[in-house]
Each structure stands twice: as C-alpha cells, then as structure tokens.
Coordinates of C-alpha atoms and ligand atoms in Angstrom, one line a residue:
X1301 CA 7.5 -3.2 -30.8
X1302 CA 5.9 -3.8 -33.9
X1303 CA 7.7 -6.0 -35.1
X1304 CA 7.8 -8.3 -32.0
X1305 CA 3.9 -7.9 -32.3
X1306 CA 4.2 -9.4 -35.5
X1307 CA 6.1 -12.1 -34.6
X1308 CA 4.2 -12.9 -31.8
X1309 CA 1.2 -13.2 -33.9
X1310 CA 2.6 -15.4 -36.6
X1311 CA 4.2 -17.9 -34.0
X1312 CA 0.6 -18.0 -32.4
X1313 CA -0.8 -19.1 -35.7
X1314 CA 1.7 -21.7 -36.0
X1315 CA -0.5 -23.1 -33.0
X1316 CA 2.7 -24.4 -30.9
X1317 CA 1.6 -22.9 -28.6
X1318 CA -1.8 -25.3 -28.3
X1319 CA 0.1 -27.9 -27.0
X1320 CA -0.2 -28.2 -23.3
X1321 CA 3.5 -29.5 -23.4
X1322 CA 4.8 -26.1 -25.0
X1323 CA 3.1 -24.4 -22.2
X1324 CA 4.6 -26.4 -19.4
X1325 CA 8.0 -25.8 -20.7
X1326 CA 7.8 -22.3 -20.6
X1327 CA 6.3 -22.2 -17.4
X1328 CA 8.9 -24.6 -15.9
X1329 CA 11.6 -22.6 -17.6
X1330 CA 9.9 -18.8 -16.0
X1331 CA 10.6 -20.8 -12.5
X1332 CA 13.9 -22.0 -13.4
X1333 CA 15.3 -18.4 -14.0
X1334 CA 13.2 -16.4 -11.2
X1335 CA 14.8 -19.7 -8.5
X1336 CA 18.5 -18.8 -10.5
X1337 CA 18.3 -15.0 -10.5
X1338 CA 16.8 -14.5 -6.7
X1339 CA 20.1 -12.4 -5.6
X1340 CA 19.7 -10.6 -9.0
X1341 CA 15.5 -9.8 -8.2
X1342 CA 16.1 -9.0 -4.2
X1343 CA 19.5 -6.4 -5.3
X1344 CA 16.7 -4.6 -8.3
X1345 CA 14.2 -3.9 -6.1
X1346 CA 16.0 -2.9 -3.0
X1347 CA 17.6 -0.3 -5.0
X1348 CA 14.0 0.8 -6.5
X1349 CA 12.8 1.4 -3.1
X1350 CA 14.7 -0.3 -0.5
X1351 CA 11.9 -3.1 -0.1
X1352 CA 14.0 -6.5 2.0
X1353 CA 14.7 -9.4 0.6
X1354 CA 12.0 -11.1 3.2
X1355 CA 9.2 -9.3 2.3
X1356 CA 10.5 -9.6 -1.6
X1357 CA 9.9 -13.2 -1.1
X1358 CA 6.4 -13.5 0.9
X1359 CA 4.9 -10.8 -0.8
X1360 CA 6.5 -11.5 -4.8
X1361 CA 8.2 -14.5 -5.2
X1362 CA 6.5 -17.0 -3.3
X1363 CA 3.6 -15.9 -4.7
X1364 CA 4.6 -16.3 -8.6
X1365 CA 6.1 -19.8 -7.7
X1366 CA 2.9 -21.3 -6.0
X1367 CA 1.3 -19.6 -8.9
X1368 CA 3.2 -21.6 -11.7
X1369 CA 2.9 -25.2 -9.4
X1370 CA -0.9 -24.9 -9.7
X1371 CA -0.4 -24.0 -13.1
X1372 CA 1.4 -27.4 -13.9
X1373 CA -0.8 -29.3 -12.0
X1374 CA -3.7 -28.1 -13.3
X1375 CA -3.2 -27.2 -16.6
X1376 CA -4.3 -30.7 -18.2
X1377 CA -7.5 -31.0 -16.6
X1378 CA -8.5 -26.9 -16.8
X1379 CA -6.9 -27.1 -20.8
X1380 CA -9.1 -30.2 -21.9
X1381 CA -12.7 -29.5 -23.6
X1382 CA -15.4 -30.5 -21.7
X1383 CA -18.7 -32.3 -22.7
X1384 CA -21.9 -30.6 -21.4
X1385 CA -25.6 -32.2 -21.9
X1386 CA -27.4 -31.4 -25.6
X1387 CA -30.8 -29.7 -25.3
X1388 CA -33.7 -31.4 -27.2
X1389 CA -33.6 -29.4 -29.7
X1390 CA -30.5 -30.7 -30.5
X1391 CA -30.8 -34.3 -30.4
X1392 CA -28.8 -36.6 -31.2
X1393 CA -25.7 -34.6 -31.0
X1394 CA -22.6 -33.9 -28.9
X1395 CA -21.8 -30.6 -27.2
X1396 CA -18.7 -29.6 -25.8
X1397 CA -16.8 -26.3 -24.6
X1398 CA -13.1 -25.7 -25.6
X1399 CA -11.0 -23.4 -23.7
X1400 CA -8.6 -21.9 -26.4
X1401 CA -5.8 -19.1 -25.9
X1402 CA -7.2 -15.7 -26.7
X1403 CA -3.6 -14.8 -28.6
X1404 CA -1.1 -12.3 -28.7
X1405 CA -1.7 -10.8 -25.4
X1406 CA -0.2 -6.9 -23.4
X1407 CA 0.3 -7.0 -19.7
X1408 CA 0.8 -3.7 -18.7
X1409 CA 2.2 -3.9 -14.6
X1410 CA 2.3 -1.5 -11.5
X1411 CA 5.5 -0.4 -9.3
X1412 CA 4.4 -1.2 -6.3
X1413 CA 4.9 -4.8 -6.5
X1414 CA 6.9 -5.1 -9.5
X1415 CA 7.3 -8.7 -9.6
X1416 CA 4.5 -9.5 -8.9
X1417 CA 2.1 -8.0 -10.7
X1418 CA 3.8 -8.2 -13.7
X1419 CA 4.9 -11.9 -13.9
X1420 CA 1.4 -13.3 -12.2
X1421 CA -0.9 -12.2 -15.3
X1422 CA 2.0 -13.6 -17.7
X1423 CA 1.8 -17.2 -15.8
X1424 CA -1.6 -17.5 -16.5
X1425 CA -1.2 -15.8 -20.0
X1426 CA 1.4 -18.5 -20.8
X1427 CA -0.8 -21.5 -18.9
X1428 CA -3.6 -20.4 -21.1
X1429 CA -1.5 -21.0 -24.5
X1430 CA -1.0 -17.2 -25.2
X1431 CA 2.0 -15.2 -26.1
X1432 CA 3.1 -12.0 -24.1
X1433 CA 4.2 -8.9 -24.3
X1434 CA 5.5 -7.3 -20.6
X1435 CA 5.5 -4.0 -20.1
X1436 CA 6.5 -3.5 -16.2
X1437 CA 6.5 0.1 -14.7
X1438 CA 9.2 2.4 -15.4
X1439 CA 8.9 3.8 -12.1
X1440 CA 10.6 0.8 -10.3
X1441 CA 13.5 1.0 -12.9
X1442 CA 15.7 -1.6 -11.8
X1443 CA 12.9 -4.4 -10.8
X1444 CA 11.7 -3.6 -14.8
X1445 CA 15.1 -4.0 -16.0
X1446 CA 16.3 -7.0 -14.5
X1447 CA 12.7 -8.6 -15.4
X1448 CA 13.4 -7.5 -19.3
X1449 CA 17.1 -9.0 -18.8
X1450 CA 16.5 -12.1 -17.2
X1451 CA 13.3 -13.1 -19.4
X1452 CA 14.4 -11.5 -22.9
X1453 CA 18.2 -13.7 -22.2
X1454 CA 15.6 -16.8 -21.3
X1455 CA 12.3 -16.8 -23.8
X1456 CA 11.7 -16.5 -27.6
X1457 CA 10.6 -13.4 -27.9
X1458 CA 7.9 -14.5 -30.6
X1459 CA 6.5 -16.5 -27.3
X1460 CA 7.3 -13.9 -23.8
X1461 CA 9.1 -10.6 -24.3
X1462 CA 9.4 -7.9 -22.0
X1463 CA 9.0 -4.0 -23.6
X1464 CA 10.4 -1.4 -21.2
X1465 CA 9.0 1.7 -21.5
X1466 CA 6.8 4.7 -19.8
X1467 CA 4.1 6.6 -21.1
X1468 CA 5.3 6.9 -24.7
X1469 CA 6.0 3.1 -24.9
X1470 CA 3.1 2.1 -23.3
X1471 CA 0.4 4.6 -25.8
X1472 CA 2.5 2.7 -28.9
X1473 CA 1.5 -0.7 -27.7
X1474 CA -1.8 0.3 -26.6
X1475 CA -1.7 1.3 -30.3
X1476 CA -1.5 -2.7 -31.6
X1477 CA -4.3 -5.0 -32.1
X1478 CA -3.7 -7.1 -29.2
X1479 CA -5.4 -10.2 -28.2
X1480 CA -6.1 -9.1 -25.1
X1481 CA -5.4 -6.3 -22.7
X1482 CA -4.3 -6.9 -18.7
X1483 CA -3.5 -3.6 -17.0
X1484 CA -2.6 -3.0 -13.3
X1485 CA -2.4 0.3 -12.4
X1486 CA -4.4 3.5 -11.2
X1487 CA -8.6 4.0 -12.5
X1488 CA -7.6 6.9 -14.4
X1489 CA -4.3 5.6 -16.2
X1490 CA -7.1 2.5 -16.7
X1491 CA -9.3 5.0 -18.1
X1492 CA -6.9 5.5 -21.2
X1493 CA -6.6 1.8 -21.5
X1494 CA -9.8 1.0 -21.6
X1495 CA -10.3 3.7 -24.7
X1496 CA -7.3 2.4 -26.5
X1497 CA -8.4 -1.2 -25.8
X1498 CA -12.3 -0.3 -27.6
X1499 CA -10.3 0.9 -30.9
X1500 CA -9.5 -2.3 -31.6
X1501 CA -12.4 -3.9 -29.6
X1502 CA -9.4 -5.6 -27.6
X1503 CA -11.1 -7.2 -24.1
X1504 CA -9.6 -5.9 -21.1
X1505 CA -8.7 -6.7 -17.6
X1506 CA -8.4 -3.8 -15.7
X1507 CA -7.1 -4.3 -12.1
X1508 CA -7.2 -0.5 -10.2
X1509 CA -7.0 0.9 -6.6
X1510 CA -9.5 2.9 -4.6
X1511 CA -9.8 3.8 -1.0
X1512 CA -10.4 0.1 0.7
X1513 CA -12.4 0.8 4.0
X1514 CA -11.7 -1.1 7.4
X1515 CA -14.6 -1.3 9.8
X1516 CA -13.6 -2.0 13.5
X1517 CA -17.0 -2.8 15.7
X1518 CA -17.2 -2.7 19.3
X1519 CA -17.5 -6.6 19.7
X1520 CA -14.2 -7.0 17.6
X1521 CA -11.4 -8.6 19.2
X1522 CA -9.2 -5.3 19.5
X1523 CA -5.9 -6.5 20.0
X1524 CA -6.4 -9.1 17.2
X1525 CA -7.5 -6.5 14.7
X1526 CA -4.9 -3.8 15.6
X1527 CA -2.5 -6.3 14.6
X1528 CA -3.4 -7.6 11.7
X1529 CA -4.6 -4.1 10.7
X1530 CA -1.3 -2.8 11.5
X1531 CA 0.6 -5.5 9.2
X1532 CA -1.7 -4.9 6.4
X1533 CA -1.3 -1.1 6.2
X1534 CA 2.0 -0.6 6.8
X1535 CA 3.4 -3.7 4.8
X1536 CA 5.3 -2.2 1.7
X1537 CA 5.1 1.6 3.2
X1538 CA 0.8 1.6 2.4
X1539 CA 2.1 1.1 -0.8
X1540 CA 0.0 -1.7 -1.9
X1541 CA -3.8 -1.7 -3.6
X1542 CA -5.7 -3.3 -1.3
X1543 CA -4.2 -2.2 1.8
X1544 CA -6.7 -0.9 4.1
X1545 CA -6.8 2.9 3.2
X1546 CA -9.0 3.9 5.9
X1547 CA -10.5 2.7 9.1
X1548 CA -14.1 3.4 10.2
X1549 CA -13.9 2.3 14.5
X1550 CA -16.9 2.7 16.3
X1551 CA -16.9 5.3 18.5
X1552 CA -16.9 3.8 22.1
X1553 CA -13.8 1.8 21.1
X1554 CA -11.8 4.2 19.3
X1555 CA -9.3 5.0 21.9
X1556 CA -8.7 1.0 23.6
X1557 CA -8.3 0.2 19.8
X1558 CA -6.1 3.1 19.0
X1559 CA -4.3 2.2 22.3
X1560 CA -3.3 -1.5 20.3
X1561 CA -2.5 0.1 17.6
X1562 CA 0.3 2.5 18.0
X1563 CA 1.7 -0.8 20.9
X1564 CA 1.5 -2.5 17.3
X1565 CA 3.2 0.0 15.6
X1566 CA 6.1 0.1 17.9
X1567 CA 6.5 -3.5 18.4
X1568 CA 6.6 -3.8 14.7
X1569 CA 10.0 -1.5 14.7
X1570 CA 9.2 0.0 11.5
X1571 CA 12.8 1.3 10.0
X1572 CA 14.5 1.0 6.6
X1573 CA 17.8 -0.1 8.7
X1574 CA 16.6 -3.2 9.8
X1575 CA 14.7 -3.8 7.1
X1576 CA 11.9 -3.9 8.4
X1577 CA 10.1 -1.1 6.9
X1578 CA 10.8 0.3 2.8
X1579 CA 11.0 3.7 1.3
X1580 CA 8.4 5.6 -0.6
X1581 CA 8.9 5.0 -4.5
X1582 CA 10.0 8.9 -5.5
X1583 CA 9.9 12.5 -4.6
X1584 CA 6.6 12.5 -6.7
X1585 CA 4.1 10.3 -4.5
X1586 CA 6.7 11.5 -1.3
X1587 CA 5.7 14.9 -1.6
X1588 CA 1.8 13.8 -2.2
X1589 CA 1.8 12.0 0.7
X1590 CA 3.1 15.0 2.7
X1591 CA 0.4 16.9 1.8
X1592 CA -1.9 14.8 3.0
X1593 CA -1.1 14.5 6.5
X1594 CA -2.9 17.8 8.3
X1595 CA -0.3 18.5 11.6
X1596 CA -4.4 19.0 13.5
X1597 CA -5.0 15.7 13.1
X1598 CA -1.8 14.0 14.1
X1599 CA -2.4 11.3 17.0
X1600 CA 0.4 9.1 16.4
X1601 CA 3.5 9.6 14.1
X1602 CA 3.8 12.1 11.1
X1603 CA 7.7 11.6 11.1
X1604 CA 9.0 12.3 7.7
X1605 CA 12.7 12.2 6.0
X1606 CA 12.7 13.8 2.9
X1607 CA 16.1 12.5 1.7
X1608 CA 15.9 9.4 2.4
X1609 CA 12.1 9.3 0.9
X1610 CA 11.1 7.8 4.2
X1611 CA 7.1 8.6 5.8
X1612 CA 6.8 7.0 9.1
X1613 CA 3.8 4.9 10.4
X1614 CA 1.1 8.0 10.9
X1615 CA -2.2 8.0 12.0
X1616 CA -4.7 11.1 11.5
X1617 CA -7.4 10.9 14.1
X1618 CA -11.2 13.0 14.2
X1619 CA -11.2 12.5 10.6
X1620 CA -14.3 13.2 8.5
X1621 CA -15.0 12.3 4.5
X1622 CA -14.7 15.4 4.1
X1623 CA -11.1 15.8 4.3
X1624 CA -8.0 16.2 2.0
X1625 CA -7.0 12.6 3.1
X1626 CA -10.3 10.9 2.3
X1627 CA -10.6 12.6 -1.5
X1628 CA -7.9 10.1 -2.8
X1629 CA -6.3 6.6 -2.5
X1630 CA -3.9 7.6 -0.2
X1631 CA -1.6 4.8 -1.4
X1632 CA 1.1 5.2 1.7
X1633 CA 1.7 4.7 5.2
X1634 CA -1.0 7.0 6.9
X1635 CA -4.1 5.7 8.1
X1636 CA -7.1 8.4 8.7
X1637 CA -9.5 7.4 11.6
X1638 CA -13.2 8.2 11.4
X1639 CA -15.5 7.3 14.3
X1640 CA -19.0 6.1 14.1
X1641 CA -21.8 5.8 15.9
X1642 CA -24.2 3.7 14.0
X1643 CA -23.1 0.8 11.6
X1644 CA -25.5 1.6 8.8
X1645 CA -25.0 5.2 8.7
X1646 CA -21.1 4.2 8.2
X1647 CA -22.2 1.5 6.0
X1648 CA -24.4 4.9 3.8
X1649 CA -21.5 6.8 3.4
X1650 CA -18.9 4.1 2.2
X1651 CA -22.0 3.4 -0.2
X1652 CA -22.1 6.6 -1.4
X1653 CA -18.4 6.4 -2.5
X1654 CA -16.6 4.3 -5.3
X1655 CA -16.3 0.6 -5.3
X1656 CA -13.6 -0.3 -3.2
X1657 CA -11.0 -2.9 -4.4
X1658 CA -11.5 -4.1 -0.8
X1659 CA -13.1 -3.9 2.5
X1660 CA -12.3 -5.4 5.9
X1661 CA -14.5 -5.9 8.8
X1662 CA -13.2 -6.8 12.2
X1663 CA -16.3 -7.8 14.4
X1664 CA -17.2 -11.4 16.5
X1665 CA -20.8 -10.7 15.4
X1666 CA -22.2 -13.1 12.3
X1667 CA -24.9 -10.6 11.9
X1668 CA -22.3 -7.3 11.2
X1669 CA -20.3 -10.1 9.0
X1670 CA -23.6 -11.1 7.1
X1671 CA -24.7 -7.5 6.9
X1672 CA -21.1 -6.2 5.1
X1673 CA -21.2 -9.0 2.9
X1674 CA -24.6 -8.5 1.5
X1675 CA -25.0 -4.6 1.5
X1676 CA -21.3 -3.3 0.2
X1677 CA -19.9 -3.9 -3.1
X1678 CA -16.4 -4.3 -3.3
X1679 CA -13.9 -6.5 -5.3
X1680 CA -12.9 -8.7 -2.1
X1681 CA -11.9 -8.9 1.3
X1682 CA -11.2 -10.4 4.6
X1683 CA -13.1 -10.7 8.1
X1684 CA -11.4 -10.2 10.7
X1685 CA -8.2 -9.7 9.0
X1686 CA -6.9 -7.5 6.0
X1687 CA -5.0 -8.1 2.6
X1688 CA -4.6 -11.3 3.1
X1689 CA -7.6 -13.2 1.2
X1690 CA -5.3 -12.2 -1.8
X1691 CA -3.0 -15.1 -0.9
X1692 CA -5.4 -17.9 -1.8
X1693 CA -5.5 -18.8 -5.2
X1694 CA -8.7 -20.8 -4.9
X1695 CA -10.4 -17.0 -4.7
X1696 CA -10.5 -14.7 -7.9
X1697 CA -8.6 -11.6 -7.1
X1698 CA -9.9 -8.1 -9.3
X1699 CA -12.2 -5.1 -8.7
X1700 CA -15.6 -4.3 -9.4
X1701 CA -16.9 -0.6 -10.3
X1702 CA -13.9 1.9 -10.4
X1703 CA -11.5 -0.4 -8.8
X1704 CA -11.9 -2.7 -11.8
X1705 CA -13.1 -5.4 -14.2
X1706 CA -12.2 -9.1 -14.2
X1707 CA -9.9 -11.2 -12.6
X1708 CA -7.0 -13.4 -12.0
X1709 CA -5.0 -16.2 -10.2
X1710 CA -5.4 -20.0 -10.0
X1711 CA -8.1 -21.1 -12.1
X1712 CA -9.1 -17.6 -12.7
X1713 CA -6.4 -16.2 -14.4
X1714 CA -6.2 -18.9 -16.5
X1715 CA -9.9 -18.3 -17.6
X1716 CA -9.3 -14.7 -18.1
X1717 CA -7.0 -15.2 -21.2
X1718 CA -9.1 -17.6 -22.4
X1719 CA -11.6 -17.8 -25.0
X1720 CA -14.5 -21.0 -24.3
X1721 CA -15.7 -22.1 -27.5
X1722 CA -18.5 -23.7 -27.7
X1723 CA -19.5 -26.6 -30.2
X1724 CA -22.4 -28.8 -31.0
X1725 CA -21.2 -32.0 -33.2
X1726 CA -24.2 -33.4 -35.2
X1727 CA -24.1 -36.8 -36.3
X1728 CA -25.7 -36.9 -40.3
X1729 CA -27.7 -40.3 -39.5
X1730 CA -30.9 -38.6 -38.2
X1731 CA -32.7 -35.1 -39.2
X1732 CA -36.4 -34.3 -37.6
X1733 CA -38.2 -31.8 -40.4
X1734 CA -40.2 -29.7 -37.9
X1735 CA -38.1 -26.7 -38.0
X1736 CA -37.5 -26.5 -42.1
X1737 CA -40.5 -24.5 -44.3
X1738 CA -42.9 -25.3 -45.2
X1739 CA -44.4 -24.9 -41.7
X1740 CA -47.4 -26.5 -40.7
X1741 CA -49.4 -26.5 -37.8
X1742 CA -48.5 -30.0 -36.8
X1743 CA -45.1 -29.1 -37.0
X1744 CA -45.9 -25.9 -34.2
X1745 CA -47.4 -28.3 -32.6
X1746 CA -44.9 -30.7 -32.1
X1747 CA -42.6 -28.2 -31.4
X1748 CA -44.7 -26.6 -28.3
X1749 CA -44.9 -30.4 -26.8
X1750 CA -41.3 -31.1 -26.9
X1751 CA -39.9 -27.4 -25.8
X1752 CA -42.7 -25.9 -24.0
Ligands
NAD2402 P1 -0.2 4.0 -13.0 O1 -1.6 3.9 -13.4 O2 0.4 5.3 -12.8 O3 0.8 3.1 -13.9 C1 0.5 1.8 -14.3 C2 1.1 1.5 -15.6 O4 0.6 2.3 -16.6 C3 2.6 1.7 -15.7 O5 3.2 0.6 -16.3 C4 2.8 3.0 -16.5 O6 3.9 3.0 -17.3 C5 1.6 3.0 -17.3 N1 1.1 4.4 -17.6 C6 1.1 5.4 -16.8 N2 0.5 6.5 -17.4 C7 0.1 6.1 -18.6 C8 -0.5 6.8 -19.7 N3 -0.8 8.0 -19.6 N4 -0.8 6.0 -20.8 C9 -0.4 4.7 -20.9 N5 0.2 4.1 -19.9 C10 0.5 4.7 -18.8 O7 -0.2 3.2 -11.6 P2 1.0 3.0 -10.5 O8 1.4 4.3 -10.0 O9 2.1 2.2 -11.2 O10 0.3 2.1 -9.4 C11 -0.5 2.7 -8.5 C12 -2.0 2.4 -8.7 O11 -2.2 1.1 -9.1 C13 -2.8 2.6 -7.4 O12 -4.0 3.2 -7.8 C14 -3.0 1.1 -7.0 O13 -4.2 0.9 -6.2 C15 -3.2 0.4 -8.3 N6 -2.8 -1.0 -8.1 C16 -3.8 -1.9 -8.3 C17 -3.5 -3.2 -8.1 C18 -4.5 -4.3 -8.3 O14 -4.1 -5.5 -8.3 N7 -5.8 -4.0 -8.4 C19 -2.2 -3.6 -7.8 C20 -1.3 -2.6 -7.6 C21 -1.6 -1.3 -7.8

C-alpha cells in the first residue's frame, strides 16, 4: 500500500495529471470498462446480495455514467482559473482563482451501493486532476472484487488503484499522508476517520447515515405519498442512507394513509424471485434488524427468512421515540410509524435529535413546506417525494452535523477535491508609498479616504 502511495505521489508531482487532456482520458477510459464489464458488475453484486440487474442500473450505473458525461463536458470551463475584480488596495493588478488537484487522494466506500459510492467520489477525484486510491467495502465481497479487477487490469496504478481490504487495510491507509480523505460509511466508523485524518491534518469528506424523518400532513396527497414513500424505503431492502427511516403522519390521517401504503406494498410484489426485491447484506445486520421489529407493534408485515437473509416489507405502528426502533438508523426494510398531533411539537422532537442526512415532507401546504425548510437542519431532501433529490447533479449531495461534512456530485464533487488558489499578479510599473514606514499622518490619511 505503501508503495503504491508512493508512486501515486511522485506521478502527481510529475504534474500529468494537470492537463485537462490526461483527465478526460481516464475518465473516458473508467466509462469504457464499466459499459464493457456490465454482465461482469450485475453477476458481483447479485451474488453480494441478490440486488437485479434493473435496479443495478438506475440506482449504480446510470448514475456513474451521467456522472462522468458532465464531467467531460464541464471539465474545461470548471478546470480554467478565473479572474475576479482587484480591491483598491491593490491597484493596478490582476487577481485570479486557480482550481488545482488537492493530490494523492483515499476514497474509502460503503456496501450498500457498492458501485456507486465508490466509483462517484473517484470521477470527481480524477475530473479534479487527483490520483486515487479505492478502498470499497469488504462486506459486498464480490462488487469490491470485480471493481479492483476490472480497474487495476484498466488504470496505472500510480494514477487509480483499487486496495481491497477491511478494517486492518483500511487503519494502514488511514495511516498515509493522504491528500485528501473521502469516506462513506457509518458516523461512528467516520469517527475513527476523522481522528486518523487530523494526524496528518488530511481534510475530510465524511458522508454518514442517521435516522432521515418523513413527515406526512393531513393536506398531503395520500395516495401520492404512500407511493413514492413506499419506493423510497423499500428500494434496495431500506438498505440505503437516505431512505426515509421513519415516518411522522398526522394523527387524523394515519390509518387512510396506512390504508395506501400496505395497497402499495402489495402492488409493488416485493420478492427476491422476481427480482423485484434484494436480500439483507449478512447474518450480522439480518439478525440486528430482527431485533428491532417488536411482534406489539406489527401492523403490516414482519415476515422474515432467516436462510435466505430475506426481511419482508414491515411496518411497526403506535411507535414512540422512545423505542428500540427509534434509538438507531434502522438501515432495512421496516418503517416505524409515530402519530402527531401538532406539527411543531413533531418538528421539537426531530430537533432534539441528530442531523438527519435527510428529511421528506409530504404536504400541499407552502406554509408546512416553508416551515420544514427553514426550522430543520438536515443534509437534503425532497417535498413531496423521498430519495430522489439525490439524482440531480445540479444539487450538492452530503450531510450536515452527525450525518456528515461536505459534499459531492456535478460541480460539487469536483470542488471537493480541489484546492482554489488564489493569486494577485502585480505589474512592477507603479508602487503608491502609503503603506511602507515611515508613516505619516498624510499617509493615514489617505489611506482612510480611499478604504474607509
Ligand atoms: P461502515 O462504517 O461499517 O463501513 C464503511 C467503510 O469503512 C468500509 O469500507 C469498511 O471497510 C470501513 N471500516 C469499517 N470499520 C472500520 C474501522 N474500524 N476502521 C477503519 N475502517 C473501517 O458502514 P457500512 O456498513 O458499509 O455502511 C452503512 C452506513 O453507511 C450507514 O450508516 C449508512 O447510512 C451510511 N451510508 C452513508 C451514505 C452517504 O452517502 N451519506 C451512503 C451509504 C451509506
């Protein structure tokens, strides 16, 4: 690891990696071998966890691809410096701000979806001029092997190389001086990032979970939300960061909405046979979730099959904070219902919590949308749907509080593995004498009538 460090670090200095040109290759190249090796991706993560090739493709794939065309088509106008105004006390000079790559940069990914959250932080690592290091999870084993096959066959590894490893592979690296730190994963795993990272005064990205809260209000368009709802939690098992990890109905509209819901549900035909539905990742977070799911508060679901690693589309109903359920991201397919009777009350208590990653409201009212949006902090969101904000590229995606710090995709991503430099160019024709001893009150003078 080490010595791919290394390596990475002197290729960097050779500053090939400046030229915009360099970058485009390798990002036309990373699209090139994802398009050739799709049979290879969908076959690796199916067996990690049984996910279809459908949802491999909206939910990975597609993603990473529309992430690398912006890239391209971008990358000359977001690489080149840019000329701001010179203050007065400057004068006559230019001033300009150079985005530069940060360096030799450690993306450290999540299971849940392998691809991509692994591959999306190295696009912009790569757009930005950087070289990277991969470390995918070890816990979907064959989506981190094929990545490390398919990439290590394709790349230099002085330029994009992907380390497999778990724990003990991953404190090594966190060992190195990198560049730069990305990490997806859980706060407290980011917890030991973040310390590693401050060693070496490495800056971080750190892009966690947390319990995401949905609000359903009685003016919400019920069917509409139960839908969407529906497809958001229960996309990828609940396995996903910003699914909605709990809902908060009002209280006169709990049961027409609950009503949509499990019709949702069933229309849906969740089931790992048709593909339609995937497997939770191992025994570990299977027998976690089972825990969770208190038999008293059962009002739709709570199937289970243990060998198969398989937790049916549950919802817990009567649920209060208080509960095992609401302690911890619960990170799978059960959805705990807690009923309100006034918004701000509800509004208090999610308050009172961690920053969620995200938070959904489902309402018709501008006021209730206004009134979320200004009083909750929260890394992003959607109203009157769920998950899907994460889609548009034009939007920074990242946490805020516990559920994380910085950002990524489009524009974003490409900013956070850079560095802006900023320089002022003096011409030597012309030097003013007011700010050089000896000083004089004339001088002071001058100085108060031209910068206040
Ligand atoms: P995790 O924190 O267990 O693991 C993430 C990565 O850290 C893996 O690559 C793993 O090998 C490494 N790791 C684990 N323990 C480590 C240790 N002690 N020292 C150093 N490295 C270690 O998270 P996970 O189980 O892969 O993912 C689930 C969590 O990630 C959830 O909390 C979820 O919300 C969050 N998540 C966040 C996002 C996001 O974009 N914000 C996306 C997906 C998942």
């Amino acid at each position: 690891m080490n010595t791919v460090f290394q390596n990475q670090k002197t290729f960097f200095n050779s500053n090939q990696t400046k030229s915009v040109e360099f970058r485009k290759q390798q990002l036309r190249k990373l699209k090139k071998i994802l398009k050739e090796n799709e049979p290879l991706l969908f076959d690796a993560i199916y067996l990690d966890f049984k996910k279809a090739k459908f949802e491999t493709y909206t939910t990975e794939l597609s993603l990473l691809y529309s992430e690398i065309e912006t890239a391209l088509s971008k990358l000359n106008s977001w690489s080149k410096k840019k000329r701001v105004s010179t203050n007065l006390a400057n004068f006559p000079a230019k001033s300009y701000i150079i985005p530069e790559p940060l360096g030799t940069v450690l993306i450290i990914g999540a299971w849940n979806y392998p691809y991509q959250l692994a591959i999306a932080p190295a696009i912009a690592a790569l757009t930005a001029g950087n070289t990277v290091i991969l470390k995918p999870s070890e816990i979907a084993a064959h989506s981190s092997a094929i990545m490390a096959k398919i990439i290590n066959e394709a790349f230099d590894a002085t330029v994009f190389y992907v380390q497999e490893g778990a724990v003990e592979e991953t404190t090594t690296l966190l060992e190195l001086p990198f560049d730069k730190i990305f990490f997806t994963g859980s706060t407290q795993v980011g917890k030991i990032v973040y310390q590693a990272a401050a060693k070496n005064i490495t800056p971080v990205t750190l892009e966690l979970g947390g319990k995401s809260p949905t609000f359903i209000c009685k003016d919400a368009n019920l069917k509409m939300a139960a839908k969407r709802m529906v497809w958001a939690k229960f996309l990828n098992a609940g396995q996903t960061c910003i699914a909605p990890d709990y809902v908060l109905v009002e209280e006169t509209v709990k049961d027409a909405f609950l009503k949509e819901v499990i019709r949702e549900i069933e229309k849906m035909d969740y089931c790992i046979a048709n593909e339609n539905y995937v497997q939770i990742i191992n025994d570990k977070n299977f027998e976690r979730l089972e825990k969770l799911i208190d038999p008293s508060k059962i009002y739709f679901g709570g199937k289970t099959d243990k060998p198969e690693r398989i937790i049916y589309p549950t919802i817990l109903h009567n649920c209060t904070f208080d509960d095992l359920v609401m302690q911890e991201e619960i990170f799978g397919p059960i959805l705990p219902i807690i009923s309100y009777s006034n918004l701000d009350e509800a509004i208090g208590k999610v308050k009172g919590r961690e920053k969620p990653l995200s938070c959904y409201v489902f309402t018709s009212s501008s006021e209730i949308q206004n009134k979320i949006e200004n009083e909750l902090s929260f890394g992003g969101g959607a109203i009157n749907d769920a998950v899907m904000h994460i889609s548009n590229d034009k939007m920074p995606f990242g946490g805020v509080g516990a559920s994380g710090m910085g950002n990524y995709h489009g524009k974003f991503g490409f900013d956070t593995f850079s560095h802006f430099k900023s320089i002022l160019n003096k011409p030597t024709w012309l030097e003013f004498d007011f700010k050089y001893a000896p000083y004089t009150d004339w001088k002071q003078k001058i100085i108060k009538m031209l910068l206040g």
